[in-house]
PDB file of C-alpha atoms in Angstrom:
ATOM      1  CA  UNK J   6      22.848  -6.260  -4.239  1.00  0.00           C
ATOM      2  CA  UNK J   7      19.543  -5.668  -6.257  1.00  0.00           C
ATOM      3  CA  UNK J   8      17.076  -6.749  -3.190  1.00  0.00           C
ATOM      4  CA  UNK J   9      19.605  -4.194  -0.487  1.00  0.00           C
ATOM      5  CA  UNK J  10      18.884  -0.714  -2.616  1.00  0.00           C
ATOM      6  CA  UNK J  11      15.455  -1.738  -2.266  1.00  0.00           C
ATOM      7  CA  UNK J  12      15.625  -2.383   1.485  1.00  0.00           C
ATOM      8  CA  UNK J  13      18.013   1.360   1.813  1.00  0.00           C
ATOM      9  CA  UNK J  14      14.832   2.900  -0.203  1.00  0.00           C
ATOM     10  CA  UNK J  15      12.227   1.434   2.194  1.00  0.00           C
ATOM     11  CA  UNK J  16      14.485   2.570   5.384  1.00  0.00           C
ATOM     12  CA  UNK J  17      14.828   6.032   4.326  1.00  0.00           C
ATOM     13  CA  UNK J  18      10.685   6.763   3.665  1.00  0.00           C
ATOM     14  CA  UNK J  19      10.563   5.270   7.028  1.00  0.00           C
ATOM     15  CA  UNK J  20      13.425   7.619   8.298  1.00  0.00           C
ATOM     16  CA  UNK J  21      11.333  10.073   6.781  1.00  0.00           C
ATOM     17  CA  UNK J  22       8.243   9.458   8.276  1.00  0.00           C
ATOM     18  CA  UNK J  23       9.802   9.306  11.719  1.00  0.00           C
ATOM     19  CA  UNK J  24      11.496  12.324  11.562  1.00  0.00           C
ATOM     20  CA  UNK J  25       8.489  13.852   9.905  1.00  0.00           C
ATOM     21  CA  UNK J  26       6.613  13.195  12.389  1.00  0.00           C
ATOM     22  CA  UNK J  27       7.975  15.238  14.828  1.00  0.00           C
ATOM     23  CA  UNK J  28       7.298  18.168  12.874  1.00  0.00           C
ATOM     24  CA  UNK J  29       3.439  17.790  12.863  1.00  0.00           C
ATOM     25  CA  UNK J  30       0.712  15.058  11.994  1.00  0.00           C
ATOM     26  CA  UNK J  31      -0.015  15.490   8.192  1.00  0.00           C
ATOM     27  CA  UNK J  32       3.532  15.142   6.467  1.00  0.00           C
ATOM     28  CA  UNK J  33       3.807  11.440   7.770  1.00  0.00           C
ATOM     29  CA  UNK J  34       0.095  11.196   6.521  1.00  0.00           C
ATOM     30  CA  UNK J  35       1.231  12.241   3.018  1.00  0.00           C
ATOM     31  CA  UNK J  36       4.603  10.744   2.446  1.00  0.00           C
ATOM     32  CA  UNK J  37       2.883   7.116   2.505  1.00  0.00           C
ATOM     33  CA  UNK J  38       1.073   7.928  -0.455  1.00  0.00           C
ATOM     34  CA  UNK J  39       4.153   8.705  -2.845  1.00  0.00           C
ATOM     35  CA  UNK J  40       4.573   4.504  -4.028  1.00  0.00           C
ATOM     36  CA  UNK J  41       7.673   3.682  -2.793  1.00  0.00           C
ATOM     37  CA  UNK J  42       6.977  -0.010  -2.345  1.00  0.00           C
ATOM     38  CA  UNK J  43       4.942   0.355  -6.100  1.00  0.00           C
ATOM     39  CA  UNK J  44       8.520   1.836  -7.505  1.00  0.00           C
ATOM     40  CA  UNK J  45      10.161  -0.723  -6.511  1.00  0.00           C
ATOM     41  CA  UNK J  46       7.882  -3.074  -7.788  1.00  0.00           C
ATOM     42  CA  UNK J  47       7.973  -1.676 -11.313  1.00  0.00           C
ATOM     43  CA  UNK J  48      11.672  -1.324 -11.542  1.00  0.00           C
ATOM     44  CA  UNK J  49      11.761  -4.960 -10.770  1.00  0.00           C
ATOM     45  CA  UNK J  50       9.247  -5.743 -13.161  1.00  0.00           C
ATOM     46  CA  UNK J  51      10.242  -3.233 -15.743  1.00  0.00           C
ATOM     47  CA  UNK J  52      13.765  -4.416 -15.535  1.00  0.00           C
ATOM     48  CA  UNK J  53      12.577  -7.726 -17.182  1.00  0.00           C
ATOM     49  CA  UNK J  54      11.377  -5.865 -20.355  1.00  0.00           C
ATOM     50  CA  UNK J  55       8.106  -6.911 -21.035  1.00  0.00           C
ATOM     51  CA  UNK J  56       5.594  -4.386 -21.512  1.00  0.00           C
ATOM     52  CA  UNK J  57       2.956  -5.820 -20.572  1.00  0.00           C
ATOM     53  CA  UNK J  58       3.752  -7.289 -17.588  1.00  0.00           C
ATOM     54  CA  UNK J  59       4.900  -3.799 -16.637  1.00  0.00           C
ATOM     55  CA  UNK J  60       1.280  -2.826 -17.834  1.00  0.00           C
ATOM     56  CA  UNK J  61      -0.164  -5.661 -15.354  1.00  0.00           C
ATOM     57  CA  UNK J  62       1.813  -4.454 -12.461  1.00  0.00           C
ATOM     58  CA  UNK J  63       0.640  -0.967 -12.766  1.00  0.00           C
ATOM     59  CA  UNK J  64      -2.864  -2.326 -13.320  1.00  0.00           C
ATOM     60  CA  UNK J  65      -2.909  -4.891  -9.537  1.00  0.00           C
ATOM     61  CA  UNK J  66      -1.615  -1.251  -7.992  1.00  0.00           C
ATOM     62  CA  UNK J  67      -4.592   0.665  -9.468  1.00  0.00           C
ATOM     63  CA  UNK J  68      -6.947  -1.862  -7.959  1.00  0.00           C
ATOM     64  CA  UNK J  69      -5.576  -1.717  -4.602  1.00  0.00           C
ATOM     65  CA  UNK J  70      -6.499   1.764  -4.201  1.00  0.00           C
ATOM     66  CA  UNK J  71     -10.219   0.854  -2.645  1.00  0.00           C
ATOM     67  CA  UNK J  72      -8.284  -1.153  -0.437  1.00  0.00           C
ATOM     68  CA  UNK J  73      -6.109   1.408   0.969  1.00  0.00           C
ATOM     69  CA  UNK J  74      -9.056   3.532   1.528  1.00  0.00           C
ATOM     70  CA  UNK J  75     -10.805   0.929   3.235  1.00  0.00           C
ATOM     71  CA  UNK J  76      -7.578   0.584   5.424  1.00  0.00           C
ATOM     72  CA  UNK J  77      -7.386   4.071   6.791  1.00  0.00           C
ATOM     73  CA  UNK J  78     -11.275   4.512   6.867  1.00  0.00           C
ATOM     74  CA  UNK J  79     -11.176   1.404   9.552  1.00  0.00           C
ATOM     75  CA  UNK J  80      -8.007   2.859  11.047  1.00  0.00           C
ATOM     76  CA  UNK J  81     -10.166   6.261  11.573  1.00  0.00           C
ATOM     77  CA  UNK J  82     -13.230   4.621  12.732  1.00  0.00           C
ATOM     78  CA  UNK J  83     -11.687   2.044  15.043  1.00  0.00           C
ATOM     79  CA  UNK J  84      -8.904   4.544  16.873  1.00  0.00           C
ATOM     80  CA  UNK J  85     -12.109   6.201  18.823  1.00  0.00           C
ATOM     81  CA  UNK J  86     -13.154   2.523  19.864  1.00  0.00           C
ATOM     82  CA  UNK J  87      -9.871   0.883  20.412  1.00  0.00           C
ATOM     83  CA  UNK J  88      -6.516   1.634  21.235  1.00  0.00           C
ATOM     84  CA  UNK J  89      -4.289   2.626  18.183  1.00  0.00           C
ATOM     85  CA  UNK J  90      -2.517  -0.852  18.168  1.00  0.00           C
ATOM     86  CA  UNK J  91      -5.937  -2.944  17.388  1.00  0.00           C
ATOM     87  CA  UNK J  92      -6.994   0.181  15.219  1.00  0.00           C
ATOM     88  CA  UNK J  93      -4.203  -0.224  13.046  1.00  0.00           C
ATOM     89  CA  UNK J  94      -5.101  -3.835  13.072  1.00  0.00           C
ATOM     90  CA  UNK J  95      -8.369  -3.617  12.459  1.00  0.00           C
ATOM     91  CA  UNK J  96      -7.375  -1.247   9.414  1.00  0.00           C
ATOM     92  CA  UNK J  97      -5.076  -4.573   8.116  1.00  0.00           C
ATOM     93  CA  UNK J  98      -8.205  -6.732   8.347  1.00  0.00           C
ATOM     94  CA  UNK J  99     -10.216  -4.220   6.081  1.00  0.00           C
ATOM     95  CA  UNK J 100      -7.293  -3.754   3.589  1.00  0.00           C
ATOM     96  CA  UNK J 101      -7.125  -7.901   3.405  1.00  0.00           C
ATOM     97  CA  UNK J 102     -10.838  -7.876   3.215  1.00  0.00           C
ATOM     98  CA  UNK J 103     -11.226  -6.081   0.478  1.00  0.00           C
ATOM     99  CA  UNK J 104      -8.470  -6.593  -1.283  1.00  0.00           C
ATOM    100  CA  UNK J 105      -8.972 -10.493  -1.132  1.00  0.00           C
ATOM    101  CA  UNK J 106     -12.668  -9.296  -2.143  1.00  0.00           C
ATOM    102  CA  UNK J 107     -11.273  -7.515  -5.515  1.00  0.00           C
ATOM    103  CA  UNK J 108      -8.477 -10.093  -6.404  1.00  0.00           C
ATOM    104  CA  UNK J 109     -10.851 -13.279  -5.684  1.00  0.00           C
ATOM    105  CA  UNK J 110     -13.700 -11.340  -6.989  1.00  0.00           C
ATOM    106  CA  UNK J 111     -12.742 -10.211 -10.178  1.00  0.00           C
ATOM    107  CA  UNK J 112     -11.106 -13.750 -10.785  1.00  0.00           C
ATOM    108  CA  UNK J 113     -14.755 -15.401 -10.018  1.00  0.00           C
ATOM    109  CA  UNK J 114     -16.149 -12.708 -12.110  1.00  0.00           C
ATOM    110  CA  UNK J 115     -14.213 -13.650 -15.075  1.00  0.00           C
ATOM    111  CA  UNK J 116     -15.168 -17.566 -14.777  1.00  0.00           C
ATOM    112  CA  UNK J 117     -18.633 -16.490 -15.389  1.00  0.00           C
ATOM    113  CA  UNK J 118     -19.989 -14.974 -17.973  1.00  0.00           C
TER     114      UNK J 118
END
């Protein structure tokens, strides 16, 4: 039962984003950014009462945020070159980019000193 409230919260920002969207272009810009998937990831991990794992969590979802940029910065870039199907994808190879670039980096980083 834990893993379907999660799902029903996931299906209702999407709800929201379709109906939203019908309504204009910059509400189902904005509604992304309130962390629904980051919510749920902190109830889960808050729910096992450990601080600091709670204080790692929120720490991985701070360093994704260059990612995200990078995601819609390729999505921007690559809609007026492609079609919005391989723009989108083209933003997913950015976010994995860089976000395989900050997780692998910083865990090379910390080998050397």
């Amino acid at each position: 039962m834990d893993i379907a409230w999660k799902g029903i919260v996931g299906g209702i920002v999407t709800a929201l984003i379709v109906a939203l969207s019908k309504r204009g272009n910059v509400l189902p810009g904005i509604l992304p950014l309130f962390p629904t998937f980051g919510l749920i990831a902190l109830l889960v991990i808050g729910a096992k009462g450990e601080m600091s794992a709670f204080r790692e969590t929120c720490v991985a979802g701070m360093k994704t945020i260059p990612a995200y940029i990078g995601f819609l910065v390729a999505c921007y870039w690559a809609i007026g070159r492609f079609d919005f199907i391989a723009a989108v994808a083209s933003g997913i190879l950015a976010w994995l980019a860089i976000t395989l670039l900050i997780f692998l980096g910083t865990g090379l980083l910390a080998g050397v000193k």
